[in-house]
XYZ file of C-alpha atoms in Angstrom:
694
model
C -24.079 17.906 -17.143
C -20.347 17.397 -15.830
C -18.344 14.578 -17.712
C -18.938 11.328 -15.877
C -16.765 8.284 -16.729
C -19.232 5.296 -16.439
C -22.533 4.036 -15.074
C -23.042 0.527 -13.738
C -25.802 -1.776 -14.816
C -27.111 -3.573 -11.507
C -25.751 -7.210 -11.222
C -26.681 -8.627 -7.875
C -25.295 -11.947 -6.916
C -27.981 -13.671 -4.497
C -27.930 -17.477 -3.571
C -31.289 -19.156 -3.426
C -32.830 -18.885 0.091
C -32.562 -22.124 2.308
C -34.954 -22.746 5.133
C -34.458 -20.602 8.403
C -34.189 -23.943 10.206
C -31.130 -24.662 8.391
C -29.886 -21.010 9.666
C -30.957 -21.872 13.070
C -29.303 -25.025 13.313
C -26.093 -23.995 11.692
C -25.771 -20.899 13.960
C -26.000 -23.101 17.217
C -23.262 -25.214 15.945
C -21.207 -22.379 15.324
C -21.781 -20.981 18.622
C -20.929 -24.470 20.334
C -17.585 -24.065 18.283
C -16.606 -20.614 19.335
C -18.292 -20.347 22.811
C -14.724 -20.779 24.264
C -13.141 -18.168 22.486
C -13.431 -14.838 24.574
C -10.718 -12.829 23.057
C -10.726 -11.438 19.378
C -8.380 -9.331 17.387
C -10.188 -7.398 14.796
C -7.969 -5.845 11.932
C -9.098 -3.249 9.556
C -7.775 -1.124 6.903
C -9.670 2.075 7.244
C -8.375 3.689 4.085
C -11.209 4.652 1.672
C -9.188 3.821 -1.056
C -10.204 0.239 -2.067
C -7.751 -0.034 -5.033
C -4.502 -0.280 -2.743
C -3.460 -2.883 -0.358
C -1.632 -2.655 2.937
C 0.154 -5.394 4.884
C -1.397 -6.060 8.523
C 2.365 -6.903 9.286
C 4.766 -9.994 9.306
C 4.577 -12.071 6.143
C 2.000 -11.100 3.393
C -0.786 -13.431 2.330
C -2.383 -12.513 -0.905
C -6.218 -13.142 -0.903
C -6.948 -12.032 -4.303
C -7.879 -15.492 -5.536
C -11.219 -16.749 -3.938
C -12.241 -20.221 -2.654
C -15.551 -21.914 -3.074
C -18.024 -21.081 -0.370
C -17.343 -23.005 2.938
C -21.022 -24.111 2.975
C -22.897 -23.082 -0.118
C -26.748 -22.320 -0.140
C -28.773 -25.104 -2.378
C -29.739 -24.121 -5.844
C -28.014 -21.593 -8.127
C -26.492 -18.095 -8.009
C -28.903 -15.294 -8.798
C -27.562 -12.126 -10.490
C -29.038 -8.796 -10.599
C -27.117 -6.922 -13.198
C -26.300 -3.092 -13.531
C -24.558 -2.840 -17.132
C -22.104 -0.137 -17.606
C -22.592 2.766 -19.808
C -20.060 5.638 -20.989
C -21.972 8.831 -19.638
C -19.374 10.971 -21.582
C -20.617 9.307 -24.649
C -24.230 9.475 -23.658
C -24.425 12.899 -22.215
C -25.374 14.727 -25.331
C -28.034 12.312 -26.295
C -30.653 12.889 -23.766
C -33.985 12.149 -24.804
C -36.448 15.103 -26.061
C -39.606 14.074 -24.442
C -41.882 15.901 -26.636
C -40.466 14.106 -29.875
C -41.179 10.742 -28.292
C -44.504 11.055 -26.688
C -46.700 8.930 -28.735
C -50.232 9.902 -29.945
C -51.772 6.822 -28.710
C -50.391 5.250 -25.269
C -50.165 1.468 -25.280
C -52.880 -0.521 -24.419
C -53.179 -4.062 -22.911
C -52.587 -6.479 -25.727
C -50.351 -4.211 -27.727
C -47.094 -5.883 -28.786
C -43.758 -4.307 -29.361
C -40.048 -5.063 -29.695
C -37.402 -4.379 -26.960
C -33.682 -4.548 -27.270
C -32.436 -6.951 -24.421
C -28.868 -7.960 -23.390
C -27.766 -11.570 -24.143
C -25.387 -12.345 -21.183
C -23.962 -15.242 -23.407
C -23.005 -13.361 -26.595
C -22.702 -10.054 -24.925
C -24.909 -8.676 -27.707
C -28.529 -7.145 -27.960
C -31.226 -9.463 -28.898
C -34.673 -8.356 -30.109
C -37.382 -9.538 -27.677
C -40.947 -9.329 -28.797
C -43.450 -8.846 -25.921
C -47.115 -8.092 -25.332
C -48.361 -5.802 -22.791
C -50.256 -7.902 -20.290
C -50.816 -5.215 -17.578
C -51.144 -1.383 -17.351
C -51.298 0.037 -13.924
C -50.969 3.335 -12.371
C -47.060 3.116 -12.629
C -46.200 -0.259 -14.123
C -46.358 -1.681 -17.745
C -45.758 -5.252 -17.599
C -44.649 -6.755 -20.813
C -44.250 -10.433 -21.248
C -42.479 -12.527 -23.882
C -44.329 -15.313 -25.344
C -46.118 -17.292 -22.811
C -43.758 -17.047 -20.153
C -46.160 -16.003 -17.754
C -49.891 -15.520 -17.867
C -52.011 -12.462 -17.914
C -53.259 -13.119 -14.526
C -49.482 -13.589 -13.174
C -48.362 -10.417 -14.996
C -51.392 -8.513 -13.159
C -49.986 -9.963 -9.783
C -46.562 -8.591 -10.662
C -48.058 -5.220 -11.881
C -50.414 -4.802 -8.723
C -47.687 -5.675 -6.505
C -45.206 -3.121 -7.913
C -47.866 -0.310 -7.926
C -49.347 -1.005 -4.484
C -46.493 -1.904 -2.653
C -42.919 -1.692 -4.280
C -43.329 1.817 -5.988
C -44.365 3.540 -2.779
C -41.686 1.718 -0.433
C -38.745 2.784 -3.005
C -40.115 6.261 -3.720
C -40.903 7.319 -0.150
C -37.697 6.081 1.215
C -35.264 6.656 -1.526
C -35.893 8.965 -4.546
C -38.253 9.707 -7.480
C -37.929 7.983 -10.848
C -37.248 9.858 -13.873
C -39.878 10.242 -16.887
C -37.583 10.708 -20.063
C -40.271 9.767 -22.513
C -43.045 11.537 -20.651
C -45.514 8.724 -20.233
C -45.446 8.454 -16.557
C -44.806 4.705 -16.523
C -42.114 2.207 -15.862
C -41.839 -0.823 -18.191
C -41.199 -4.231 -16.568
C -40.203 -6.650 -19.249
C -40.505 -10.325 -18.213
C -38.649 -12.830 -20.335
C -36.089 -15.534 -20.166
C -32.921 -13.625 -19.763
C -30.265 -15.245 -21.813
C -27.203 -16.199 -19.590
C -25.059 -19.148 -18.752
C -27.845 -21.162 -17.059
C -27.761 -24.275 -16.764
C -24.187 -24.650 -17.900
C -23.175 -23.283 -14.844
C -25.098 -22.652 -11.696
C -25.621 -18.962 -12.090
C -28.271 -16.935 -13.640
C -29.379 -13.118 -14.024
C -32.525 -12.532 -12.225
C -33.017 -9.131 -13.504
C -31.138 -5.954 -14.459
C -31.140 -2.306 -15.034
C -29.646 -0.676 -17.940
C -28.895 3.382 -17.631
C -28.442 3.368 -21.452
C -32.282 3.015 -21.706
C -32.693 6.637 -20.486
C -30.769 8.029 -23.531
C -31.519 8.428 -27.076
C -28.850 6.006 -28.385
C -28.805 2.782 -30.473
C -29.896 -0.142 -28.550
C -31.846 1.839 -25.940
C -35.400 1.351 -25.299
C -35.784 5.033 -24.690
C -37.814 4.544 -21.435
C -37.639 3.674 -17.728
C -37.440 0.052 -18.015
C -35.758 -2.939 -16.078
C -35.723 -6.603 -16.988
C -36.911 -9.636 -14.931
C -36.237 -13.063 -15.540
C -38.784 -15.618 -16.148
C -36.576 -18.730 -15.961
C -35.318 -19.933 -13.738
C -35.983 -17.163 -11.647
C -39.721 -17.782 -11.527
C -39.472 -21.614 -11.738
C -40.189 -24.128 -14.651
C -43.030 -23.492 -16.919
C -45.712 -25.596 -15.261
C -44.952 -24.121 -11.815
C -44.116 -20.249 -12.223
C -44.022 -18.276 -8.953
C -43.862 -14.623 -9.673
C -43.494 -13.937 -6.211
C -39.884 -14.913 -6.464
C -39.110 -11.708 -8.658
C -40.690 -9.160 -6.069
C -37.313 -8.618 -4.258
C -35.526 -8.141 -7.695
C -38.167 -5.578 -8.499
C -37.515 -3.499 -5.483
C -33.862 -3.959 -6.053
C -33.580 -2.832 -9.612
C -36.143 0.108 -9.135
C -33.851 1.569 -6.469
C -31.052 1.453 -9.103
C -33.377 3.439 -11.496
C -34.172 6.198 -8.968
C -30.660 6.147 -7.718
C -29.432 7.030 -11.192
C -32.307 9.584 -11.729
C -31.313 11.530 -8.445
C -27.595 11.340 -8.924
C -26.958 11.574 -12.751
C -30.305 13.299 -14.147
C -31.260 15.420 -11.404
C -28.035 16.558 -9.744
C -25.699 16.233 -12.908
C -23.321 14.036 -10.940
C -21.678 10.653 -11.468
C -23.241 7.388 -10.811
C -22.984 6.214 -7.216
C -20.282 3.895 -6.025
C -21.281 0.382 -6.647
C -20.755 -0.773 -3.162
C -23.158 2.011 -2.023
C -25.853 1.878 -4.557
C -26.122 -2.114 -4.070
C -26.228 -1.520 -0.286
C -29.371 0.796 -0.962
C -30.661 -1.662 -3.493
C -30.725 -4.294 -0.818
C -31.951 -2.004 1.722
C -35.080 -1.626 -0.657
C -35.456 -5.288 -0.452
C -35.288 -5.238 3.342
C -38.004 -2.643 3.481
C -40.410 -4.348 0.970
C -39.790 -7.777 3.044
C -40.140 -6.048 6.507
C -37.370 -8.440 7.608
C -33.503 -8.994 7.564
C -32.317 -10.922 4.191
C -31.177 -14.154 5.674
C -29.662 -15.232 2.417
C -27.329 -12.380 2.621
C -26.457 -13.246 6.377
C -25.840 -16.894 5.162
C -23.435 -15.613 2.628
C -21.549 -13.752 5.415
C -21.370 -16.717 7.589
C -20.062 -18.915 4.939
C -18.110 -17.110 2.434
C -14.346 -17.780 2.854
C -13.534 -14.344 1.094
C -15.074 -12.506 4.015
C -13.088 -14.445 6.373
C -9.959 -13.932 4.606
C -10.330 -9.892 4.396
C -12.934 -9.128 1.517
C -12.998 -5.316 1.195
C -16.374 -3.603 1.870
C -15.660 -0.834 -0.480
C -14.060 -2.502 -3.437
C -16.520 -3.976 -5.740
C -14.820 -7.319 -7.094
C -16.635 -7.924 -10.530
C -14.040 -10.404 -11.385
C -13.775 -12.121 -8.004
C -16.281 -13.149 -5.375
C -19.117 -10.535 -5.931
C -21.231 -12.423 -3.593
C -19.054 -11.391 -0.747
C -19.671 -7.681 -1.868
C -23.408 -8.135 -1.795
C -23.409 -9.555 1.738
C -21.038 -6.723 2.998
C -22.785 -3.871 1.349
C -26.328 -4.982 2.729
C -25.058 -5.575 6.263
C -23.181 -2.267 6.331
C -26.304 -0.264 5.184
C -28.371 -1.890 7.876
C -25.879 -1.164 10.445
C -25.812 2.451 9.443
C -29.634 2.509 9.731
C -29.718 0.655 13.097
C -27.074 2.968 14.529
C -28.917 6.045 13.426
C -31.929 5.474 15.575
C -33.469 8.951 15.331
C -33.204 8.906 11.583
C -34.026 5.200 10.712
C -34.911 4.457 7.449
C -34.846 8.223 6.284
C -30.794 7.742 6.389
C -31.275 6.357 2.803
C -32.856 9.354 1.209
C -30.460 11.471 3.006
C -27.385 9.496 1.527
C -28.902 9.845 -1.991
C -29.659 13.489 -1.637
C -26.035 14.565 -0.803
C -24.194 15.627 -4.242
C -21.196 13.347 -3.123
C -22.070 9.993 -4.638
C -19.255 7.910 -2.689
C -18.266 7.583 0.775
C -18.474 11.146 1.325
C -22.305 11.039 1.407
C -22.125 8.345 4.212
C -19.945 10.670 6.137
C -22.145 13.516 5.988
C -25.324 11.490 6.764
C -23.584 9.927 9.740
C -21.194 12.651 10.745
C -18.465 9.980 11.212
C -15.359 9.300 9.253
C -15.974 6.162 7.131
C -12.553 4.490 8.386
C -13.689 4.393 11.867
C -17.352 3.532 10.773
C -16.051 0.462 8.842
C -14.144 -0.534 11.814
C -17.076 -0.442 14.297
C -19.205 -2.247 11.614
C -16.757 -5.210 11.468
C -16.909 -5.188 15.253
C -20.739 -5.243 15.394
C -20.649 -8.269 13.039
C -18.415 -9.823 15.494
C -20.009 -9.039 18.801
C -23.746 -8.111 17.862
C -24.036 -6.220 21.148
C -27.434 -5.130 21.927
C -26.463 -1.458 22.544
C -23.573 0.842 21.270
C -21.581 0.854 18.196
C -20.705 -2.790 18.412
C -24.132 -4.136 17.234
C -27.274 -3.934 15.302
C -29.431 -2.261 18.227
C -30.579 -5.832 19.276
C -32.510 -6.284 15.947
C -33.240 -10.138 16.067
C -32.762 -10.518 12.266
C -29.074 -10.077 12.796
C -28.675 -12.454 15.498
C -27.512 -15.315 13.364
C -24.241 -13.539 12.319
C -21.116 -15.573 13.225
C -17.574 -14.871 13.982
C -15.396 -15.138 11.001
C -11.949 -16.252 12.327
C -8.962 -15.809 10.007
C -6.184 -18.390 10.469
C -3.319 -16.922 8.451
C -0.514 -15.221 10.219
C -1.015 -11.688 8.236
C -2.970 -10.697 5.363
C -2.769 -7.990 2.582
C -5.997 -5.848 3.060
C -7.719 -3.568 0.604
C -9.070 -0.360 1.964
C -12.276 -1.504 3.682
C -11.127 -4.887 4.236
C -10.811 -6.652 7.670
C -9.985 -9.855 9.269
C -10.632 -11.250 12.897
C -8.239 -13.528 14.732
C -8.591 -15.226 17.852
C -6.374 -13.233 20.583
C -4.476 -14.386 23.648
C -4.526 -10.742 24.799
C -0.864 -10.474 24.847
C -0.296 -9.526 21.188
C 1.717 -6.623 20.191
C 0.634 -4.509 17.217
C 3.540 -5.145 14.589
C 4.994 -1.869 13.779
C 5.546 -3.126 10.098
C 1.715 -2.705 9.438
C 0.533 -0.497 6.863
C -0.236 3.127 7.897
C -4.043 2.862 7.670
C -4.223 -0.694 9.415
C -5.852 -0.563 12.977
C -6.009 -3.330 15.484
C -8.864 -3.439 17.698
C -8.799 -6.020 20.590
C -11.933 -7.594 22.290
C -11.853 -9.627 25.583
C -12.729 -9.474 29.332
C -9.714 -7.029 30.186
C -9.794 -4.922 27.130
C -9.055 -2.483 26.279
C -5.319 -2.294 27.051
C -1.983 -1.341 25.634
C -1.116 -3.320 22.647
C 0.979 -0.745 20.871
C 4.672 -1.440 20.882
C 7.121 1.379 21.846
C 8.854 3.030 18.816
C 12.446 2.022 17.976
C 14.818 3.360 20.496
C 17.002 6.047 19.353
C 20.605 5.267 20.204
C 23.891 6.967 20.206
C 26.983 5.767 18.698
C 29.042 3.184 20.697
C 32.625 2.706 20.240
C 35.182 0.208 21.726
C 35.933 2.909 24.320
C 32.401 3.331 25.678
C 31.061 2.060 28.876
C 27.824 3.708 28.763
C 24.985 3.392 26.064
C 22.530 6.488 25.747
C 19.270 7.442 23.886
C 15.767 7.950 23.929
C 12.603 5.884 23.808
C 8.999 5.910 25.293
C 9.010 7.065 28.778
C 8.854 4.241 31.383
C 10.051 1.701 28.937
C 12.750 -0.814 29.887
C 15.587 -0.547 27.274
C 17.977 -3.627 26.927
C 21.322 -4.132 25.434
C 22.337 -7.718 24.303
C 25.277 -9.090 22.206
C 24.088 -12.205 20.970
C 21.907 -13.929 23.832
C 23.963 -12.215 26.492
C 21.906 -9.305 28.004
C 24.840 -6.674 28.602
C 22.618 -4.095 30.731
C 19.260 -2.452 31.072
C 17.648 0.677 32.208
C 14.234 2.401 32.505
C 13.871 5.640 30.450
C 12.745 8.664 32.571
C 10.115 11.112 32.185
C 12.197 12.821 29.327
C 12.328 9.624 27.457
C 16.228 9.362 28.099
C 18.138 6.209 29.032
C 21.510 5.512 30.115
C 22.951 1.840 30.370
C 26.293 0.879 31.713
C 28.174 -1.763 29.934
C 31.554 -3.329 29.627
C 33.898 -2.251 26.908
C 33.011 -4.240 23.605
C 35.426 -5.213 20.837
C 35.243 -3.261 17.787
C 32.787 -4.868 15.261
C 30.678 -6.595 17.964
C 26.857 -6.300 17.019
C 24.545 -4.936 19.898
C 20.763 -5.424 19.940
C 18.950 -2.637 21.733
C 15.119 -2.704 22.045
C 12.425 -1.494 24.507
C 9.713 -3.153 26.541
C 6.848 -1.138 27.746
C 5.144 -1.663 31.227
C 2.417 -3.635 29.348
C 5.139 -6.110 27.699
C 4.835 -4.783 24.361
C 8.434 -5.091 22.751
C 9.612 -2.594 20.113
C 11.592 -3.462 16.964
C 15.330 -4.057 17.521
C 18.052 -1.539 16.811
C 21.207 -3.023 15.675
C 24.578 -1.284 16.440
C 28.021 -2.004 15.360
C 30.443 -1.308 18.035
C 32.852 1.458 16.402
C 36.811 0.886 16.247
C 38.009 3.992 17.947
C 41.384 2.615 19.223
C 44.413 3.491 17.190
C 46.977 1.115 15.956
C 50.213 0.756 18.135
C 53.179 2.908 17.144
C 54.843 1.066 14.279
C 58.263 -0.395 14.378
C 60.716 0.805 11.843
C 64.188 -0.845 10.884
C 67.020 1.501 10.820
C 66.956 3.760 7.631
C 70.269 5.172 6.193
C 71.127 7.437 3.443
C 71.668 4.464 1.241
C 68.028 3.034 1.567
C 65.153 3.325 -0.813
C 63.055 1.162 1.308
C 61.701 1.630 4.942
C 60.345 -1.618 6.759
C 59.017 -2.832 9.780
C 56.001 -3.873 11.629
C 52.491 -2.433 12.342
C 48.899 -3.591 12.758
C 47.675 -6.054 10.423
C 45.833 -4.545 7.695
C 46.642 -0.851 8.700
C 48.070 1.537 6.170
C 51.605 2.791 6.828
C 52.225 6.308 5.863
C 55.846 7.928 6.016
C 56.267 11.727 5.867
C 59.065 14.024 5.800
C 57.835 17.048 7.725
C 54.193 17.536 6.386
C 54.993 15.927 3.154
C 53.900 12.196 2.532
C 56.965 10.573 0.764
C 55.624 6.818 0.932
C 52.969 4.613 2.003
C 51.926 0.767 2.074
C 49.624 -1.594 3.856
C 50.837 -4.096 6.380
C 49.873 -7.636 5.469
C 48.377 -10.322 7.676
C 51.615 -10.810 9.508
C 51.831 -7.023 10.091
C 55.036 -6.517 8.066
C 55.222 -3.716 5.796
C 57.810 -2.209 3.441
C 57.523 1.332 1.839
C 59.642 2.091 -1.368
C 60.891 5.781 -1.471
C 61.545 7.657 -4.592
C 64.707 9.105 -3.399
C 67.407 8.524 -0.759
C 67.012 10.669 2.288
C 70.015 12.751 3.505
C 71.695 11.315 6.678
C 70.303 13.240 9.752
C 66.920 14.049 8.070
C 63.883 13.049 10.153
C 61.024 10.745 9.018
C 57.752 10.024 10.847
C 56.135 6.812 10.288
C 52.343 6.151 11.318
C 49.661 3.524 10.883
C 46.198 4.173 10.347
C 43.596 1.193 10.616
C 40.337 0.634 8.520
C 38.213 2.731 11.070
C 40.579 5.910 10.229
C 42.090 5.750 13.492
C 45.835 7.064 13.409
C 48.583 5.767 15.499
C 51.187 8.101 17.120
C 54.001 8.768 14.972
C 57.557 6.773 15.076
C 60.197 9.230 14.665
C 63.115 7.865 12.541
C 66.476 9.790 11.968
C 68.322 8.823 8.692
C 71.614 7.416 9.413
C 74.817 8.028 7.557
C 76.070 4.923 5.882
C 78.023 6.436 3.011
C 81.745 6.738 3.597
C 83.726 9.867 2.471
C 85.382 10.143 -0.809
C 88.949 9.987 -1.365
C 90.783 13.096 0.034
C 92.734 15.479 -2.313
C 96.177 15.624 -0.971
C 98.944 18.349 -1.655
C 102.382 17.457 -2.745
C 104.399 15.527 0.214
C 108.246 15.901 0.385
C 110.871 14.751 2.555
C 110.915 17.900 4.283
C 107.153 18.162 4.746
C 105.883 18.380 8.320
C 102.190 19.240 7.643
C 100.099 17.118 4.906
C 97.427 19.323 3.521
C 94.386 19.010 1.210
C 90.782 18.656 1.008
C 88.308 15.994 2.263
C 84.504 15.745 3.442
C 83.629 18.779 5.459
C 84.028 17.649 9.310
C 85.646 14.554 8.663
C 88.632 13.276 10.263
C 91.710 12.786 8.041
C 94.050 10.174 8.930
C 97.686 9.796 7.604
C 99.400 6.420 8.202
C 102.586 4.438 6.973
C 101.716 0.806 7.207
C 99.501 0.142 10.196
C 101.127 3.275 11.817
C 99.281 6.467 12.237
C 101.511 9.432 11.857
C 98.710 11.983 12.547
C 95.218 12.985 12.065
C 93.068 16.485 11.944
C 89.571 17.368 11.129
C 88.477 18.896 8.040
C 86.990 22.405 8.485
C 83.626 23.775 7.016
C 85.330 24.167 3.758
C 86.836 20.702 3.715
C 90.595 21.979 4.329
C 92.559 19.918 6.462
C 96.170 20.070 7.918
C 97.813 17.014 9.623
C 101.025 17.330 11.491
C 103.490 14.498 10.717
C 107.372 13.850 11.229
C 109.370 14.202 8.226
C 109.477 11.097 6.036
C 112.413 9.876 3.743
C 111.832 10.069 0.101
C 110.147 7.157 -1.326
C 108.079 6.503 1.681
C 104.345 5.594 0.644
C 101.688 7.322 2.857
C 98.068 6.172 3.216
C 95.675 9.096 3.575
C 91.963 8.538 4.169
C 88.939 10.343 5.791
C 86.299 9.050 8.194
C 83.031 10.894 8.785
C 81.211 11.492 11.981
C 79.075 8.468 11.698
C 82.363 6.330 11.765
C 82.232 5.592 7.761
C 85.830 5.362 6.757
C 86.509 6.248 3.055
C 89.180 4.432 0.688
C 92.717 5.608 1.356
C 94.831 7.574 -1.281
C 98.541 6.486 -1.780
C 100.939 9.374 -1.712
C 104.798 8.883 -2.101
C 107.115 11.336 -0.516
C 109.167 13.128 -2.998
C 112.686 14.262 -2.421
C 112.955 17.987 -2.011
């Protein structure tokens, strides 16, 4: 046998049955309230993973905490329990039949001890019971005087004559681990929390009894409650236990088929319980109205309870109701197979949703959606109903009032519809929306977000792609700037006025059915370069370059291709760049401004002006006979010779700085002033030369 993680012991939650009149009256009242509602929106999570939730769209509403029933049935909750066992622990402890076959089979009147689970202490108790009936298949054991021998015989005969053939013919055969060919039915007061809380265990099956393990009864056995399930001591009604017998016997044959015969894992709980209640349905020969009542009044179902996630720690009543109705839906839909669908599901080696898919040849996700629609619409034919079976006519629409929900796989909600809703694009990947109404089906699917090209402050056309035939709108705030219809190739082009850089544009599409896509928000890009910066005069004496540029722009100064300095213009647009060295007069600087978007202005060309005067000239000796004053001065400068304010002469220094200025002879003792003026007009200081006597 391959490793198996666990086996469940069947706990079935059932509320006590109320009169059929109450169902009919309540159904009429519900119809009067909902008759005006003609449109519905069914939202389902078609995932086969019940452990994960997906949003239906919009704000999440967690429905993990359950409310009390909207309108609970009178009486206490009845639980049929399937206690879990660890198959990996048990698989090496299979019972050796020969070692356990007794030399003498038990006879009516014999007593023996049984291990029985106490649901208050979560431990095994020892129950002493007497065999009061032995029939073709059933041994009915009774603790003390819980029921009479005649009542035990009623149970045994009902099991042998009706329940046993119904279950084995429509589901599977039982095991016979101890080789006695019998099924023990232990009737006793199952210890639970009743009456402290209005909940009691009506019966249970424990697969561990089929293994050679401590606490095992080493036989086919299930346990039936005598109080309060069968009523008080003086008014026992053993008939109240018949459906529980059918329910628990299905669990026993289910385990035998899937684990002991096939060597597989136990069947998923939601499916196993659906088959167990199908056994009840077959035995009763009619729909289980208590389960339908639970469906009609349970808030967890209204709020999206999952079919396939068995909520042991939440609202298990909702699970029982959904599992029962789903199995009956499958049977009603499989007209040619009918009840044979149960055996077919059991005999597939897959013991989960895949068995349902193989038996129905339909994917479970879509099957679950159609099932929920059948619960809502109850159409007499087609996939949205129970084939007109009257037993399911009392089902009511369960309308969810929240804005959104987080649904487990197999979960579903129904909302009233206006017929104008758009399916939210934010929904989970397995969430489906199905609409029902006089003009359905129609398009409720929003177009995908438009794909839009970048837009700059230079652009007058917005282009992109979106669903063909959709109208695309461009807005800035509340103002519509333009619109266009996408062509057959899904392209659109919208003419707009130029927008300022940084403007936020909203682009969305609306299809012909009125469904609106999600909005694409675009920031208008800055593609406009700053103006050319202004630059104050720059001389060969300056270590700073200043001027005005676009506020916040980065001003860069280059000499050729080399950056020699930069700074950022302040809010007023002023900048000042510090240079490491003074630039030569006549050299060229290039000044640009770059904005935050990276746009660079054209360059301002600046020539460094000369503001440094020539140095003192060097003058040769001058006598009273000299007619040419010679010496050295700044290259290309003009050298002047003066007496007082009178210029005696001037000459230009050559490329080597030599100069010769013609002058008239001056008397000895005359003081000459000699200075140079460069081409930029900067005049140097004058040197005093006294004329000597020759």
